[in-house]
Coordinates of C-alpha atoms in Angstrom, one line a residue:
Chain A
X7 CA 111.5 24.5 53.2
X8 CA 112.1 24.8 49.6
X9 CA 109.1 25.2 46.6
X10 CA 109.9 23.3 43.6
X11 CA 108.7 22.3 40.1
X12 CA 108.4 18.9 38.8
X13 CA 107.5 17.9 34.5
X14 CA 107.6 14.2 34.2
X15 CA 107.6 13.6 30.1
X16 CA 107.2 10.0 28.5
X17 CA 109.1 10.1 25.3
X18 CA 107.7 7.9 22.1
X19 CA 104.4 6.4 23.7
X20 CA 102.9 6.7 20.3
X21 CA 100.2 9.3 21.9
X22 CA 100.8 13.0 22.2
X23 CA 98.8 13.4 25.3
X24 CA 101.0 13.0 28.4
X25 CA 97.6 14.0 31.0
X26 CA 97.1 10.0 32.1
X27 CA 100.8 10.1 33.2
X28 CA 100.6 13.6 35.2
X29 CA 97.0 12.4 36.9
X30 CA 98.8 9.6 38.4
X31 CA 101.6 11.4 39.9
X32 CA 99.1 13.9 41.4
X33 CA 97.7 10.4 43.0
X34 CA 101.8 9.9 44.9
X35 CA 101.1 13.6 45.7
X36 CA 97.6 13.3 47.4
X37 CA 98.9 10.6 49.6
X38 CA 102.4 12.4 50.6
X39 CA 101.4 14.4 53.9
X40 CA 105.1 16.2 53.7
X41 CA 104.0 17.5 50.9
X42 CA 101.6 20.8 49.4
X43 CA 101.7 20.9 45.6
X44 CA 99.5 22.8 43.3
X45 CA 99.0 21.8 39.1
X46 CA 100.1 24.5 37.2
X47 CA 99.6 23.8 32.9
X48 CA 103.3 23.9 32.7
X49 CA 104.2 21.5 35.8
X50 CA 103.6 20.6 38.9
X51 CA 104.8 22.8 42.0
X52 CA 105.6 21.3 45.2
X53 CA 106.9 23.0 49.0
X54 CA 108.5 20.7 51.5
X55 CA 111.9 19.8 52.3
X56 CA 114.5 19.3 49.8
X57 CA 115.2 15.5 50.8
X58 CA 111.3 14.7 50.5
X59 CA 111.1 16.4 47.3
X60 CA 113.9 14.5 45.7
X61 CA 112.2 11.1 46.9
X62 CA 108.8 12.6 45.3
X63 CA 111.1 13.0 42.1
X64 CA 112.4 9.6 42.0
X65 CA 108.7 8.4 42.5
X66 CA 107.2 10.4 40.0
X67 CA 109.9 9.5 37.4
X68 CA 108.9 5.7 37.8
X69 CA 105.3 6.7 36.6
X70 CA 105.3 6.5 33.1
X71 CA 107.5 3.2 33.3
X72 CA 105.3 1.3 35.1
X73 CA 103.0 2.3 32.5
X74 CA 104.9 0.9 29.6
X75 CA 107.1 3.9 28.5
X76 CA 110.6 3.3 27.2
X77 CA 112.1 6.6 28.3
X78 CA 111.5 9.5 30.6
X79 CA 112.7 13.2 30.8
X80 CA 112.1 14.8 34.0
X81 CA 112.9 18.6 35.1
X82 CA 113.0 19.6 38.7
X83 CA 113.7 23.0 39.3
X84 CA 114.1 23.8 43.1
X85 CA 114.1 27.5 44.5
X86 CA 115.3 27.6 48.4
X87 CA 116.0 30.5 50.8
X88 CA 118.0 30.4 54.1
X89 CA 117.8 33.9 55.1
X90 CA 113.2 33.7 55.3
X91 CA 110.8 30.9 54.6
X92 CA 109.8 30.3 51.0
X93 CA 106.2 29.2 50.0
X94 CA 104.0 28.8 47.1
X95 CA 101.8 31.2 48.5
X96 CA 104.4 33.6 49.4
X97 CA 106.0 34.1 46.5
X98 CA 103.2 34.9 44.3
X99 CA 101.9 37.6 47.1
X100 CA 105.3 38.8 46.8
X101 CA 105.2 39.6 43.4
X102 CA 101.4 40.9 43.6
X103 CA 102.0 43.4 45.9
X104 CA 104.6 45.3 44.0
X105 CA 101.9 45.4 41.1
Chain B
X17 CA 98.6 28.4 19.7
X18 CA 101.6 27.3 22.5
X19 CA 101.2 27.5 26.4
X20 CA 104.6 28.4 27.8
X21 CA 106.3 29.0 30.9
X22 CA 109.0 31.5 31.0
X23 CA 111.5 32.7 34.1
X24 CA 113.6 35.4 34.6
X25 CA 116.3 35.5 36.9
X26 CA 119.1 38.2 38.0
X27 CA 122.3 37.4 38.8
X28 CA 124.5 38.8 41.7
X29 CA 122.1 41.8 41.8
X30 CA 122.7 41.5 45.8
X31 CA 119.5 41.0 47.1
X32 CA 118.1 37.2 47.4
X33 CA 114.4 38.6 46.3
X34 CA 113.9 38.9 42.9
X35 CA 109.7 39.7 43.3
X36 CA 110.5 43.5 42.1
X37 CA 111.5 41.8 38.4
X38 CA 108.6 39.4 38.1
X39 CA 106.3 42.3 38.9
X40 CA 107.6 44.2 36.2
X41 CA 107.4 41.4 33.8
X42 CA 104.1 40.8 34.5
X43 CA 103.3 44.5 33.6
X44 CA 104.7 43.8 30.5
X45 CA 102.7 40.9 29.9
X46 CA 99.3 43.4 31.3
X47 CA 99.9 45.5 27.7
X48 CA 100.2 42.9 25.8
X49 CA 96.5 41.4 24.3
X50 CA 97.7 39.1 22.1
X51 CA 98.9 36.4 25.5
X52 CA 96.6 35.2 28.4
X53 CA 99.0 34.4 31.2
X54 CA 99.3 33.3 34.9
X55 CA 101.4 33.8 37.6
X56 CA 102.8 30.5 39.7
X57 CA 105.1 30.1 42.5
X58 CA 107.9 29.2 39.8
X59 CA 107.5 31.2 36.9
X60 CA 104.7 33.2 34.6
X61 CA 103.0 30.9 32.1
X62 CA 101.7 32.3 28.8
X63 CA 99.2 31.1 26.1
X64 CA 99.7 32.7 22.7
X65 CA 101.4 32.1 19.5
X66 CA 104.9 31.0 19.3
X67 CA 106.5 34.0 17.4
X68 CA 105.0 36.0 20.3
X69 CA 106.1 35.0 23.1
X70 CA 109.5 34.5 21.7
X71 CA 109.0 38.5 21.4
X72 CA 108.4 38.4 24.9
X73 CA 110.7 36.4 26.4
X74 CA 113.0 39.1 24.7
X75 CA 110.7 41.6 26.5
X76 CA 111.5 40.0 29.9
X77 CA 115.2 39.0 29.5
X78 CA 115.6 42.6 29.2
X79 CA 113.9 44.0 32.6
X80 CA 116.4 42.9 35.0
X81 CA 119.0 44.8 32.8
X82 CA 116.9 47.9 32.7
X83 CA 117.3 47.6 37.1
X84 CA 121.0 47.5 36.8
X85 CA 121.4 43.6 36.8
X86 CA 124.8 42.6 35.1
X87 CA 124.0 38.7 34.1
X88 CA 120.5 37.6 33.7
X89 CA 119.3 33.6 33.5
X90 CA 116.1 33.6 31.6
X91 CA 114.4 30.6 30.6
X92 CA 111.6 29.3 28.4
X93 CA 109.6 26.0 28.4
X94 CA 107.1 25.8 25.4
X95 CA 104.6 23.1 24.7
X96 CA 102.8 23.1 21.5
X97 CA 100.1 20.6 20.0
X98 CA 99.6 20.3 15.6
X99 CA 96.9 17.8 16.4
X100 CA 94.7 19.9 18.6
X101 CA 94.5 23.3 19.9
X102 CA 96.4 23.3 23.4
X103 CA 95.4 25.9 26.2
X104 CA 96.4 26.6 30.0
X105 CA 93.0 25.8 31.2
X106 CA 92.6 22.7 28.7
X107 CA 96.0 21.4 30.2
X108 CA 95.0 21.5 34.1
X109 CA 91.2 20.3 32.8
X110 CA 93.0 17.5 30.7
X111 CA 94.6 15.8 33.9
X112 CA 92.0 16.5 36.6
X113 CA 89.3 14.4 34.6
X114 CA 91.7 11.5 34.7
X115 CA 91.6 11.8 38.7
Chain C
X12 CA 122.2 4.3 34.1
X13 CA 120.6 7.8 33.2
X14 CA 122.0 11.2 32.1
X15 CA 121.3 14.4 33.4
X16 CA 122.4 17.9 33.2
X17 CA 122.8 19.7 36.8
X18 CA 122.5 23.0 37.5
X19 CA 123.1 25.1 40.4
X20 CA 122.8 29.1 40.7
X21 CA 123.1 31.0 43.7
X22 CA 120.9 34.1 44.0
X23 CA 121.2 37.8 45.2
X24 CA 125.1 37.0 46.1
X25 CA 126.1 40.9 45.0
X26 CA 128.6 39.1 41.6
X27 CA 127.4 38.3 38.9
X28 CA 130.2 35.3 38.7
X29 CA 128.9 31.9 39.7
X30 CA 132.2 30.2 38.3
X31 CA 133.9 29.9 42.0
X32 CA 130.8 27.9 43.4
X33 CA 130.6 25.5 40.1
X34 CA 134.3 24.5 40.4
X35 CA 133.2 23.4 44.2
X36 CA 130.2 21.4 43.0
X37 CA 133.0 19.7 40.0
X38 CA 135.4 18.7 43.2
X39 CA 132.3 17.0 45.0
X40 CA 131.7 15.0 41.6
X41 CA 135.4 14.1 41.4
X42 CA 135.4 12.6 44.7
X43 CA 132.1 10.3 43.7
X44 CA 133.3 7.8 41.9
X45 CA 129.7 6.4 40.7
X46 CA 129.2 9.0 38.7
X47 CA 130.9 10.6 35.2
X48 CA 130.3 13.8 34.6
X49 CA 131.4 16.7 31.8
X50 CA 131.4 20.3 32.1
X51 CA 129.8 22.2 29.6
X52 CA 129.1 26.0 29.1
X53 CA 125.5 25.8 30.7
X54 CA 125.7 22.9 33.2
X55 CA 127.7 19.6 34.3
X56 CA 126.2 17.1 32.9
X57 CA 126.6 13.4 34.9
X58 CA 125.9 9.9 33.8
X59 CA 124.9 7.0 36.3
X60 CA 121.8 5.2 38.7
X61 CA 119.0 7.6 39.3
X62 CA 119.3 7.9 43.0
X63 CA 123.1 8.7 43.3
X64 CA 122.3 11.1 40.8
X65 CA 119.3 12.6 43.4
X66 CA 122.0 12.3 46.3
X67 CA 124.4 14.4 44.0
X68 CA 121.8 17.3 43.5
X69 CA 121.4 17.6 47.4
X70 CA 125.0 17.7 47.6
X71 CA 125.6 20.6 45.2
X72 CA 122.7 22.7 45.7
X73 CA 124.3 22.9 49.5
X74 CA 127.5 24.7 47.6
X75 CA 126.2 28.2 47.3
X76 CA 124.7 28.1 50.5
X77 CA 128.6 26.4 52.1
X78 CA 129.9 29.9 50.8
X79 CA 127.3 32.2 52.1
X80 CA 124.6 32.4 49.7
X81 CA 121.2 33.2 51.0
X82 CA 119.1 31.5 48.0
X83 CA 119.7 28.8 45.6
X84 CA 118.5 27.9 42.7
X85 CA 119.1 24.0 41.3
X86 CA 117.9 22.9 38.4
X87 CA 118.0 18.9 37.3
X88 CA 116.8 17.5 33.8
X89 CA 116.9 13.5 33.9
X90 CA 116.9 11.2 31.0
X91 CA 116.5 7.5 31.3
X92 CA 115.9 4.9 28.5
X93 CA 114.5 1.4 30.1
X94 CA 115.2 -0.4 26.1
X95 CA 118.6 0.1 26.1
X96 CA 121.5 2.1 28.2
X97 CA 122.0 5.5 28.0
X98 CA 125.5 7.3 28.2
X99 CA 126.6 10.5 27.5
X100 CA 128.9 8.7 25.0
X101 CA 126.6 7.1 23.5
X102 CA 123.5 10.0 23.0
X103 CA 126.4 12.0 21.1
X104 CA 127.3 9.7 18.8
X105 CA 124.1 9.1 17.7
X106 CA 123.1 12.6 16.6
X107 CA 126.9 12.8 14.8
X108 CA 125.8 9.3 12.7
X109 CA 122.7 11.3 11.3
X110 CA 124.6 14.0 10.5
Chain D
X6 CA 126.4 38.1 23.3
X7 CA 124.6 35.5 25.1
X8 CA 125.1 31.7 25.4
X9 CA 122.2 29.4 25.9
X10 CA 120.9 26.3 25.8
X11 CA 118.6 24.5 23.2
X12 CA 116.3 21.3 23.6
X13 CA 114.0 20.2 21.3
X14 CA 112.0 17.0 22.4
X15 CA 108.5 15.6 20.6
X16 CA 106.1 14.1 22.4
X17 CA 104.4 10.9 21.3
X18 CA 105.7 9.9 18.1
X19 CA 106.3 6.3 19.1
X20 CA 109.6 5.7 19.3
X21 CA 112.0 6.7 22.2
X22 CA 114.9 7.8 19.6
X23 CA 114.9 11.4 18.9
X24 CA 118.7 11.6 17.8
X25 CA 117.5 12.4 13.8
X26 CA 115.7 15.4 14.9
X27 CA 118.4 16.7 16.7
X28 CA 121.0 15.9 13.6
X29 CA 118.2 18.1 11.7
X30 CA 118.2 20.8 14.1
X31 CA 122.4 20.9 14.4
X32 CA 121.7 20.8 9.9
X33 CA 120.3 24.6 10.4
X34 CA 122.9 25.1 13.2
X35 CA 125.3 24.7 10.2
X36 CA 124.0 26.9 7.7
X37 CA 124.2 29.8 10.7
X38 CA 126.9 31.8 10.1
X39 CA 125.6 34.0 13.2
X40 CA 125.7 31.3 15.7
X41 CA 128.3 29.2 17.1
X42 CA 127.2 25.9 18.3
X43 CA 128.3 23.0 20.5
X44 CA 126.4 19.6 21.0
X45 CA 126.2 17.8 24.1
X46 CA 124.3 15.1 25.7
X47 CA 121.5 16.7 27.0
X48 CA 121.2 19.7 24.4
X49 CA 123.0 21.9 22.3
X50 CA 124.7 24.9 23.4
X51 CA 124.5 27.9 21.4
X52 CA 126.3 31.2 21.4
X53 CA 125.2 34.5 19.8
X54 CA 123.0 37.5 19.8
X55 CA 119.5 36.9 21.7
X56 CA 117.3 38.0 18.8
X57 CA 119.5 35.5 16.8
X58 CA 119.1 32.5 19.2
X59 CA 115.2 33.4 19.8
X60 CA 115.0 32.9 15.7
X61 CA 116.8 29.7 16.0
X62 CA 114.4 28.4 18.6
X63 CA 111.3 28.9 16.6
X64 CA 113.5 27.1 13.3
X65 CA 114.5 24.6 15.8
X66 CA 110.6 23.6 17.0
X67 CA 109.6 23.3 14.0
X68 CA 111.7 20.0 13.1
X69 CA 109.8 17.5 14.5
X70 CA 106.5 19.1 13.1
X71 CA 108.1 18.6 9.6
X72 CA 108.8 15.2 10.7
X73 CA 105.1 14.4 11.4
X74 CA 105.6 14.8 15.5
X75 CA 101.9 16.3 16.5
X76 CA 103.8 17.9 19.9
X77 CA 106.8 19.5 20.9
X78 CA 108.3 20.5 23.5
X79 CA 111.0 23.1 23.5
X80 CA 112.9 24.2 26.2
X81 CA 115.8 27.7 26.2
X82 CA 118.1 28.9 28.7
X83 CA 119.9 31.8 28.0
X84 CA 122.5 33.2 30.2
X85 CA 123.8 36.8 29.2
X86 CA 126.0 39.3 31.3
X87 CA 126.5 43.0 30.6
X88 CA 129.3 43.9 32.2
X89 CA 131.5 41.1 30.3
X90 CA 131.5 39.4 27.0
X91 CA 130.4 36.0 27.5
X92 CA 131.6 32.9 25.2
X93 CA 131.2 29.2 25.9
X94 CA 134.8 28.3 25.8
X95 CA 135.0 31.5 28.3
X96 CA 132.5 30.3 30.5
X97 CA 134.1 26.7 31.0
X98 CA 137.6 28.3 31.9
X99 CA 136.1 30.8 34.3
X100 CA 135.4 27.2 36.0
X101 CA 137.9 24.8 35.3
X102 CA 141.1 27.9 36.4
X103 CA 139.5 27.7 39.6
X104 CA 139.4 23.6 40.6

């Protein structure tokens, strides 16, 4: 189990506003059981297996091309342990309880 | 005004966990009134003015250092708007709407 | 055909060198010969489809963990034009015309 | 000494070629006698002291405002190590001795 984050960004749509295009991969999200995610204003953050997660990026990379973009930058950065399990809501208690 | 995501990173520090750091960081972030901020499963995202979180990305890079890291890998994604004024909670608001 | 930078860091391994476990993820990509790829001082950077790309970043995120690591952390950034092909080549060599 | 990683990319301004503000951003690059730099593909690596390369962001994000981009989004790695100088060319044969 690995957590992940995920920025799909449409280069030269003419519009500065890149919400439209992050709504509709949230839709790909809701309907992926293998999948938890949580918006963040930065990205989107994801936990499941690696393998699903890299299908989920390949999906969510298609998004602004089917909605007319010429060209897309996306960023995954995936975090994964062997030695515990890592999750979303693990690894912010971690950090809160050495506050 | 920018929102930002920044994370910090130790390298070869011998322990897989690297909660103790973010901890730290985010005490930093605690004194500082001039940057809202949040904590994620992937990294601390700030709101504030560009010249100050570059101050405090400095801030950060140097925490792990202070705890006897050798190499740190620190990173910083910012995202700023001329056209209209761009915040962490306008972001999340921006793309549930469009759900 | 996109281009993408991959990079692969393994956590908490007790040396702050990562150079050993980046020459193993260059032999994987010199066996795959679908994809080019250059080394640079902050990543490898690879050009070719989407989805052998994907395959790649499963392949060398495993690495660290091949050689004992407990966490790793693997970081992709994916660019893809759908007006005209994009190379490594060619992305170059059209900053160095504007210069 | 640090070595990092610089991308500059604006958001919206209609057309998928951002190549001139790159050539801009490599024009300040050229006037730094502080910073050695090195262009590739996917971004331009930079090597120098962090409080120079955190000055060279904020010069670096503005170029597309100048440019009449109404977003921008910049992204940094930095990768410094304390118990050894680090240098791009240093850094890729660290790698390359050991294939």
């Amino acid at each position: 189990m690995a957590v992940a984050e995920i920025v799909v960004v449409p280069l030269g749509t003419g519009s500065p506003s890149i919400s439209e295009y992050v709504a509709q991969c949230l839709e790909i999200l809701a309907k992926n059981e293998r999948i938890k995610y949580q918006l963040t204003p930065m990205g989107t953050i994801v936990e499941g297996e690696v393998s699903d997660i890299l299908r989920l990026v390949q999906e969510m990379h298609e998004v602004p091309f089917k909605n007319g973009a010429l060209r897309v930058s996306t960023s995954l950065r995936l975090d994964e342990r062997r030695d515990k399990e890592l999750s979303m809501e693990g690894k912010v208690k971690a950090v809160l309880e050495k506050l």
